[in-house]
mmCIF file of C-alpha atoms in Angstrom:
data_model
loop_
_atom_site.group_PDB
_atom_site.id
_atom_site.type_symbol
_atom_site.label_atom_id
_atom_site.label_comp_id
_atom_site.label_asym_id
_atom_site.label_seq_id
_atom_site.Cartn_x
_atom_site.Cartn_y
_atom_site.Cartn_z
ATOM 1 C CA MET A 1432 61.154 122.277 92.116
ATOM 2 C CA SER A 1433 61.027 118.513 92.312
ATOM 3 C CA PRO A 1434 62.975 116.407 89.778
ATOM 4 C CA ARG A 1435 61.028 115.403 86.683
ATOM 5 C CA MET A 1436 59.839 111.799 86.670
ATOM 6 C CA GLY A 1437 62.415 109.704 84.789
ATOM 7 C CA LEU A 1438 65.043 112.429 84.731
ATOM 8 C CA ASP A 1439 68.125 111.232 86.580
ATOM 9 C CA LEU A 1440 71.873 111.735 86.501
ATOM 10 C CA PRO A 1441 72.619 108.752 84.194
ATOM 11 C CA ALA A 1442 70.129 110.079 81.627
ATOM 12 C CA ILE A 1443 71.655 113.545 81.862
ATOM 13 C CA LEU A 1444 75.193 112.216 81.441
ATOM 14 C CA GLN A 1445 74.225 110.040 78.490
ATOM 15 C CA ALA A 1446 72.602 112.996 76.748
ATOM 16 C CA ALA A 1447 75.539 115.292 77.544
ATOM 17 C CA THR A 1448 77.927 112.660 76.197
ATOM 18 C CA GLU A 1449 76.001 112.445 72.933
ATOM 19 C CA ILE A 1450 76.218 116.213 72.497
ATOM 20 C CA ALA A 1451 79.905 116.284 73.386
ATOM 21 C CA ASP A 1452 80.800 113.426 71.061
ATOM 22 C CA GLN A 1453 78.796 114.758 68.129
ATOM 23 C CA GLN A 1454 79.331 118.519 68.507
ATOM 24 C CA GLY A 1455 82.344 118.912 70.796
ATOM 25 C CA LEU A 1456 82.613 119.396 74.544
ATOM 26 C CA GLU A 1457 82.595 123.171 74.163
ATOM 27 C CA ASN A 1458 79.064 122.932 72.742
ATOM 28 C CA VAL A 1459 77.620 121.228 75.812
ATOM 29 C CA SER A 1460 75.382 123.763 77.535
ATOM 30 C CA LEU A 1461 72.577 123.482 80.040
ATOM 31 C CA ALA A 1462 70.159 125.032 77.562
ATOM 32 C CA GLY A 1463 71.104 122.600 74.818
ATOM 33 C CA LEU A 1464 71.021 119.674 77.211
ATOM 34 C CA ALA A 1465 67.607 120.676 78.531
ATOM 35 C CA ASN A 1466 66.319 120.942 74.975
ATOM 36 C CA LYS A 1467 67.640 117.475 74.128
ATOM 37 C CA LEU A 1468 66.024 116.014 77.239
ATOM 38 C CA ASP A 1469 62.808 118.002 76.719
ATOM 39 C CA VAL A 1470 62.962 119.600 80.150
ATOM 40 C CA ARG A 1471 63.407 123.106 81.490
ATOM 41 C CA SER A 1472 66.979 124.110 82.349
ATOM 42 C CA PRO A 1473 66.218 124.602 86.072
ATOM 43 C CA SER A 1474 65.299 120.908 86.273
ATOM 44 C CA LEU A 1475 68.925 120.028 85.640
ATOM 45 C CA TYR A 1476 70.016 121.811 88.815
ATOM 46 C CA ASN A 1477 68.382 119.055 90.831
ATOM 47 C CA HIS A 1478 71.155 116.776 89.557
ATOM 48 C CA VAL A 1479 74.169 118.940 88.645
ATOM 49 C CA ASN A 1480 75.602 122.157 90.046
ATOM 50 C CA GLY A 1481 75.403 124.201 86.881
ATOM 51 C CA LEU A 1482 77.670 123.748 83.872
ATOM 52 C CA PRO A 1483 80.859 123.418 85.966
ATOM 53 C CA GLY A 1484 79.171 120.685 87.986
ATOM 54 C CA LEU A 1485 78.055 118.937 84.820
ATOM 55 C CA ARG A 1486 81.614 118.986 83.470
ATOM 56 C CA LYS A 1487 82.861 117.406 86.694
ATOM 57 C CA LYS A 1488 80.225 114.686 86.517
ATOM 58 C CA MET A 1489 81.108 114.042 82.891
ATOM 59 C CA ALA A 1490 84.768 113.634 83.831
ATOM 60 C CA VAL A 1491 83.914 111.047 86.478
ATOM 61 C CA TYR A 1492 81.550 109.263 84.098
ATOM 62 C CA GLY A 1493 84.084 109.231 81.280
ATOM 63 C CA ILE A 1494 86.959 107.956 83.387
ATOM 64 C CA GLY A 1495 84.735 105.196 84.711
ATOM 65 C CA LEU A 1496 83.805 104.093 81.185
ATOM 66 C CA LEU A 1497 87.422 104.247 80.031
ATOM 67 C CA THR A 1498 88.582 102.176 83.010
ATOM 68 C CA ALA A 1499 85.875 99.591 82.361
ATOM 69 C CA ASP A 1500 86.891 99.285 78.695
ATOM 70 C CA MET A 1501 90.570 98.908 79.564
ATOM 71 C CA ARG A 1502 89.845 96.421 82.351
ATOM 72 C CA HIS A 1503 87.750 94.309 79.996
ATOM 73 C CA ALA A 1504 90.536 94.404 77.403
ATOM 74 C CA ALA A 1505 93.096 93.178 79.953
ATOM 75 C CA VAL A 1506 91.083 90.161 81.122
ATOM 76 C CA GLY A 1507 92.972 86.921 80.503
ATOM 77 C CA ARG A 1508 96.110 88.737 79.362
ATOM 78 C CA SER A 1509 99.405 89.681 80.974
ATOM 79 C CA GLY A 1510 102.688 91.368 80.145
ATOM 80 C CA ASP A 1511 103.129 92.788 76.651
ATOM 81 C CA GLU A 1512 99.812 91.334 75.494
ATOM 82 C CA ALA A 1513 97.898 93.066 78.295
ATOM 83 C CA LEU A 1514 99.683 96.355 77.737
ATOM 84 C CA ARG A 1515 98.882 96.229 74.037
ATOM 85 C CA ALA A 1516 95.245 95.451 74.816
ATOM 86 C CA ILE A 1517 94.716 98.362 77.187
ATOM 87 C CA ALA A 1518 96.521 100.716 74.813
ATOM 88 C CA ARG A 1519 94.177 99.736 71.992
ATOM 89 C CA ALA A 1520 91.188 100.074 74.318
ATOM 90 C CA TYR A 1521 92.294 103.593 75.289
ATOM 91 C CA VAL A 1522 92.515 104.750 71.669
ATOM 92 C CA SER A 1523 89.259 102.981 70.799
ATOM 93 C CA PHE A 1524 87.525 104.853 73.607
ATOM 94 C CA VAL A 1525 88.755 108.205 72.289
ATOM 95 C CA ARG A 1526 87.550 107.306 68.801
ATOM 96 C CA LYS A 1527 84.118 106.427 70.159
ATOM 97 C CA HIS A 1528 83.818 109.276 72.682
ATOM 98 C CA PRO A 1529 86.002 112.211 71.575
ATOM 99 C CA GLY A 1530 83.969 114.811 73.433
ATOM 100 C CA LEU A 1531 83.580 112.830 76.628
ATOM 101 C CA TYR A 1532 87.288 111.983 76.526
ATOM 102 C CA GLU A 1533 88.116 115.685 76.483
ATOM 103 C CA ALA A 1534 86.141 116.080 79.701
ATOM 104 C CA THR A 1535 88.377 113.513 81.420
ATOM 105 C CA LEU A 1536 91.699 115.237 80.788
ATOM 106 C CA ARG A 1537 91.907 117.718 83.648
ATOM 107 C CA ALA A 1538 93.408 116.407 86.893
ATOM 108 C CA PRO A 1539 90.920 116.101 89.798
ATOM 109 C CA GLU A 1540 90.453 119.082 92.093
ATOM 110 C CA ALA A 1541 91.543 118.491 95.677
ATOM 111 C CA ASP A 1542 87.973 118.409 97.001
ATOM 112 C CA ASP A 1543 86.480 116.291 94.188
ATOM 113 C CA GLU A 1544 86.482 112.860 95.807
ATOM 114 C CA ASP A 1545 84.528 111.119 93.044
ATOM 115 C CA HIS A 1546 86.906 112.346 90.345
ATOM 116 C CA ARG A 1547 89.956 111.444 92.421
ATOM 117 C CA ARG A 1548 88.609 107.964 93.163
ATOM 118 C CA GLU A 1549 87.910 107.181 89.508
ATOM 119 C CA SER A 1550 91.292 108.539 88.437
ATOM 120 C CA GLU A 1551 93.055 106.439 91.052
ATOM 121 C CA ALA A 1552 91.178 103.341 89.885
ATOM 122 C CA LEU A 1553 92.365 103.927 86.311
ATOM 123 C CA VAL A 1554 95.965 104.430 87.414
ATOM 124 C CA ALA A 1555 95.763 101.335 89.634
ATOM 125 C CA LEU A 1556 94.621 99.267 86.647
ATOM 126 C CA VAL A 1557 97.624 100.325 84.571
ATOM 127 C CA VAL A 1558 99.945 99.753 87.538
ATOM 128 C CA ARG A 1559 98.632 96.185 87.863
ATOM 129 C CA VAL A 1560 99.326 95.554 84.179
ATOM 130 C CA LEU A 1561 102.838 96.919 84.697
ATOM 131 C CA ASP A 1562 103.522 94.655 87.697
ATOM 132 C CA VAL A 1563 105.205 92.090 85.473
ATOM 133 C CA TYR A 1564 107.893 94.628 84.548
ATOM 134 C CA GLU A 1565 108.915 94.914 88.208
ATOM 135 C CA TYR A 1566 109.230 98.667 88.541
ATOM 136 C CA GLN A 1567 109.950 99.821 92.063
ATOM 137 C CA GLY A 1568 108.462 102.670 94.092
ATOM 138 C CA GLU A 1569 107.484 105.803 92.226
ATOM 139 C CA ASP A 1570 109.180 104.611 89.032
ATOM 140 C CA VAL A 1571 105.999 102.843 87.943
ATOM 141 C CA TYR A 1572 104.033 106.121 88.107
ATOM 142 C CA TYR A 1573 106.507 107.777 85.764
ATOM 143 C CA VAL A 1574 105.912 104.908 83.348
ATOM 144 C CA VAL A 1575 102.127 105.283 83.724
ATOM 145 C CA ARG A 1576 102.458 108.983 82.911
ATOM 146 C CA CYS A 1577 104.576 108.205 79.833
ATOM 147 C CA PHE A 1578 102.074 105.563 78.717
ATOM 148 C CA ARG A 1579 99.200 108.002 79.009
ATOM 149 C CA SER A 1580 101.143 110.740 77.227
ATOM 150 C CA MET A 1581 101.933 108.431 74.335
ATOM 151 C CA LEU A 1582 98.319 107.341 73.857
ATOM 152 C CA HIS A 1583 96.887 110.812 74.366
ATOM 153 C CA GLY A 1584 99.289 112.259 71.819
ATOM 154 C CA PHE A 1585 98.357 109.691 69.190
ATOM 155 C CA ALA A 1586 94.626 109.877 69.854
ATOM 156 C CA SER A 1587 94.574 113.685 69.897
ATOM 157 C CA LEU A 1588 96.506 113.979 66.632
ATOM 158 C CA GLU A 1589 94.129 111.483 65.050
ATOM 159 C CA GLN A 1590 91.060 113.373 66.280
ATOM 160 C CA GLN A 1591 92.415 116.697 64.998
ATOM 161 C CA GLY A 1592 93.228 115.274 61.573
ATOM 162 C CA GLY A 1593 96.946 115.569 62.218
ATOM 163 C CA PHE A 1594 97.952 112.476 60.254
ATOM 164 C CA GLY A 1595 97.951 113.487 56.602
ATOM 165 C CA MET A 1596 100.142 110.817 55.042
ATOM 166 C CA PRO A 1597 98.353 107.833 53.459
ATOM 167 C CA LEU A 1598 99.557 105.379 56.099
ATOM 168 C CA GLY A 1599 97.444 103.043 58.222
ATOM 169 C CA LEU A 1600 96.506 104.574 61.547
ATOM 170 C CA ASP A 1601 96.172 101.230 63.300
ATOM 171 C CA ASP A 1602 99.551 100.163 61.915
ATOM 172 C CA THR A 1603 101.009 103.397 63.251
ATOM 173 C CA LEU A 1604 99.527 102.735 66.663
ATOM 174 C CA GLU A 1605 100.976 99.227 66.736
ATOM 175 C CA LEU A 1606 104.422 100.571 65.857
ATOM 176 C CA LEU A 1607 104.103 103.168 68.595
ATOM 177 C CA ILE A 1608 103.227 100.485 71.132
ATOM 178 C CA ASP A 1609 106.149 98.373 69.877
ATOM 179 C CA ALA A 1610 108.482 101.309 70.468
ATOM 180 C CA PHE A 1611 107.109 101.820 73.976
ATOM 181 C CA LEU A 1612 107.579 98.144 74.831
ATOM 182 C CA ALA A 1613 111.119 98.227 73.455
ATOM 183 C CA GLY A 1614 111.803 101.220 75.675
ATOM 184 C CA MET A 1615 110.402 99.331 78.651
ATOM 185 C CA ARG A 1616 112.889 96.528 78.032
ATOM 186 C CA VAL A 1617 115.765 99.025 77.823
ATOM 187 C CA LEU A 1618 114.700 100.608 81.102
ATOM 188 C CA LYS A 1619 114.558 97.186 82.720
ATOM 189 C CA GLN A 1620 118.126 96.524 81.600
ATOM 190 C CA GLN A 1621 119.188 99.917 82.948
ATOM 191 C CA ARG A 1622 117.521 99.144 86.242
ATOM 192 C CA VAL A 1623 119.493 95.928 86.523
ATOM 193 C CA SER A 1624 122.608 98.036 85.945
ATOM 194 C CA GLY A 1625 121.660 100.339 88.823
ATOM 195 C CA LEU A 1626 119.854 103.102 86.947
ATOM 196 C CA THR A 1627 116.593 103.014 88.859
ATOM 197 C CA LYS A 1628 115.450 106.623 89.099
ATOM 198 C CA PRO A 1629 114.010 108.968 86.470
ATOM 199 C CA ASP A 1630 116.935 111.391 86.953
ATOM 200 C CA ALA A 1631 119.289 108.525 86.203
ATOM 201 C CA TRP A 1632 117.263 107.698 83.070
ATOM 202 C CA SER A 1633 117.646 111.336 82.015
ATOM 203 C CA GLU A 1634 121.396 111.261 82.578
ATOM 204 C CA ARG A 1635 121.728 108.130 80.443
ATOM 205 C CA ALA A 1636 119.533 109.618 77.714
ATOM 206 C CA GLY A 1637 121.680 112.755 77.650
ATOM 207 C CA ASP A 1638 124.982 110.862 77.525
ATOM 208 C CA THR A 1639 126.268 111.282 73.954
ATOM 209 C CA ARG A 1640 129.562 109.500 74.441
#
């Protein structure tokens, strides 16, 4: 069966994203997608390898959009200002695309080159923003992981309605970023003192003297 005229992967991903964002990623199905696009389900197999293949394509698509948003936010900024900007862009992306964001969370499979490439581009962007803090070797990747964990935790709690107190969500996010930046400065001081590895950070954190 030849692909339908006008039906291409970008159109499929856009439609799948709309379903995911409005109804949840778990409600994205080939039948529902075909109905939205007004095609027969077999037509989709010309572009994606079933539902698992669609999920993989959505992950690549979503990471690419997230990276583009964060890169745009960082333009003309550096240091704390750049880190704040990409943090806000991350949370803004989740607010705009909650379903698509969920598709991006799983780590790339070993043989998924497109997913790995997009993930590496996102990490590389954050690493460049962190250059000013002068982390050495693998230390910077621990910081990237902490940065992602912080933002994912906030964004996920927000999406699940986990913040019940009548406090400003954006104000909360800014305080969270402030705390992260303060921690970065402490780690920099520790590094100057010779504590350069994550195990050393753990030892200092566990020292109650």
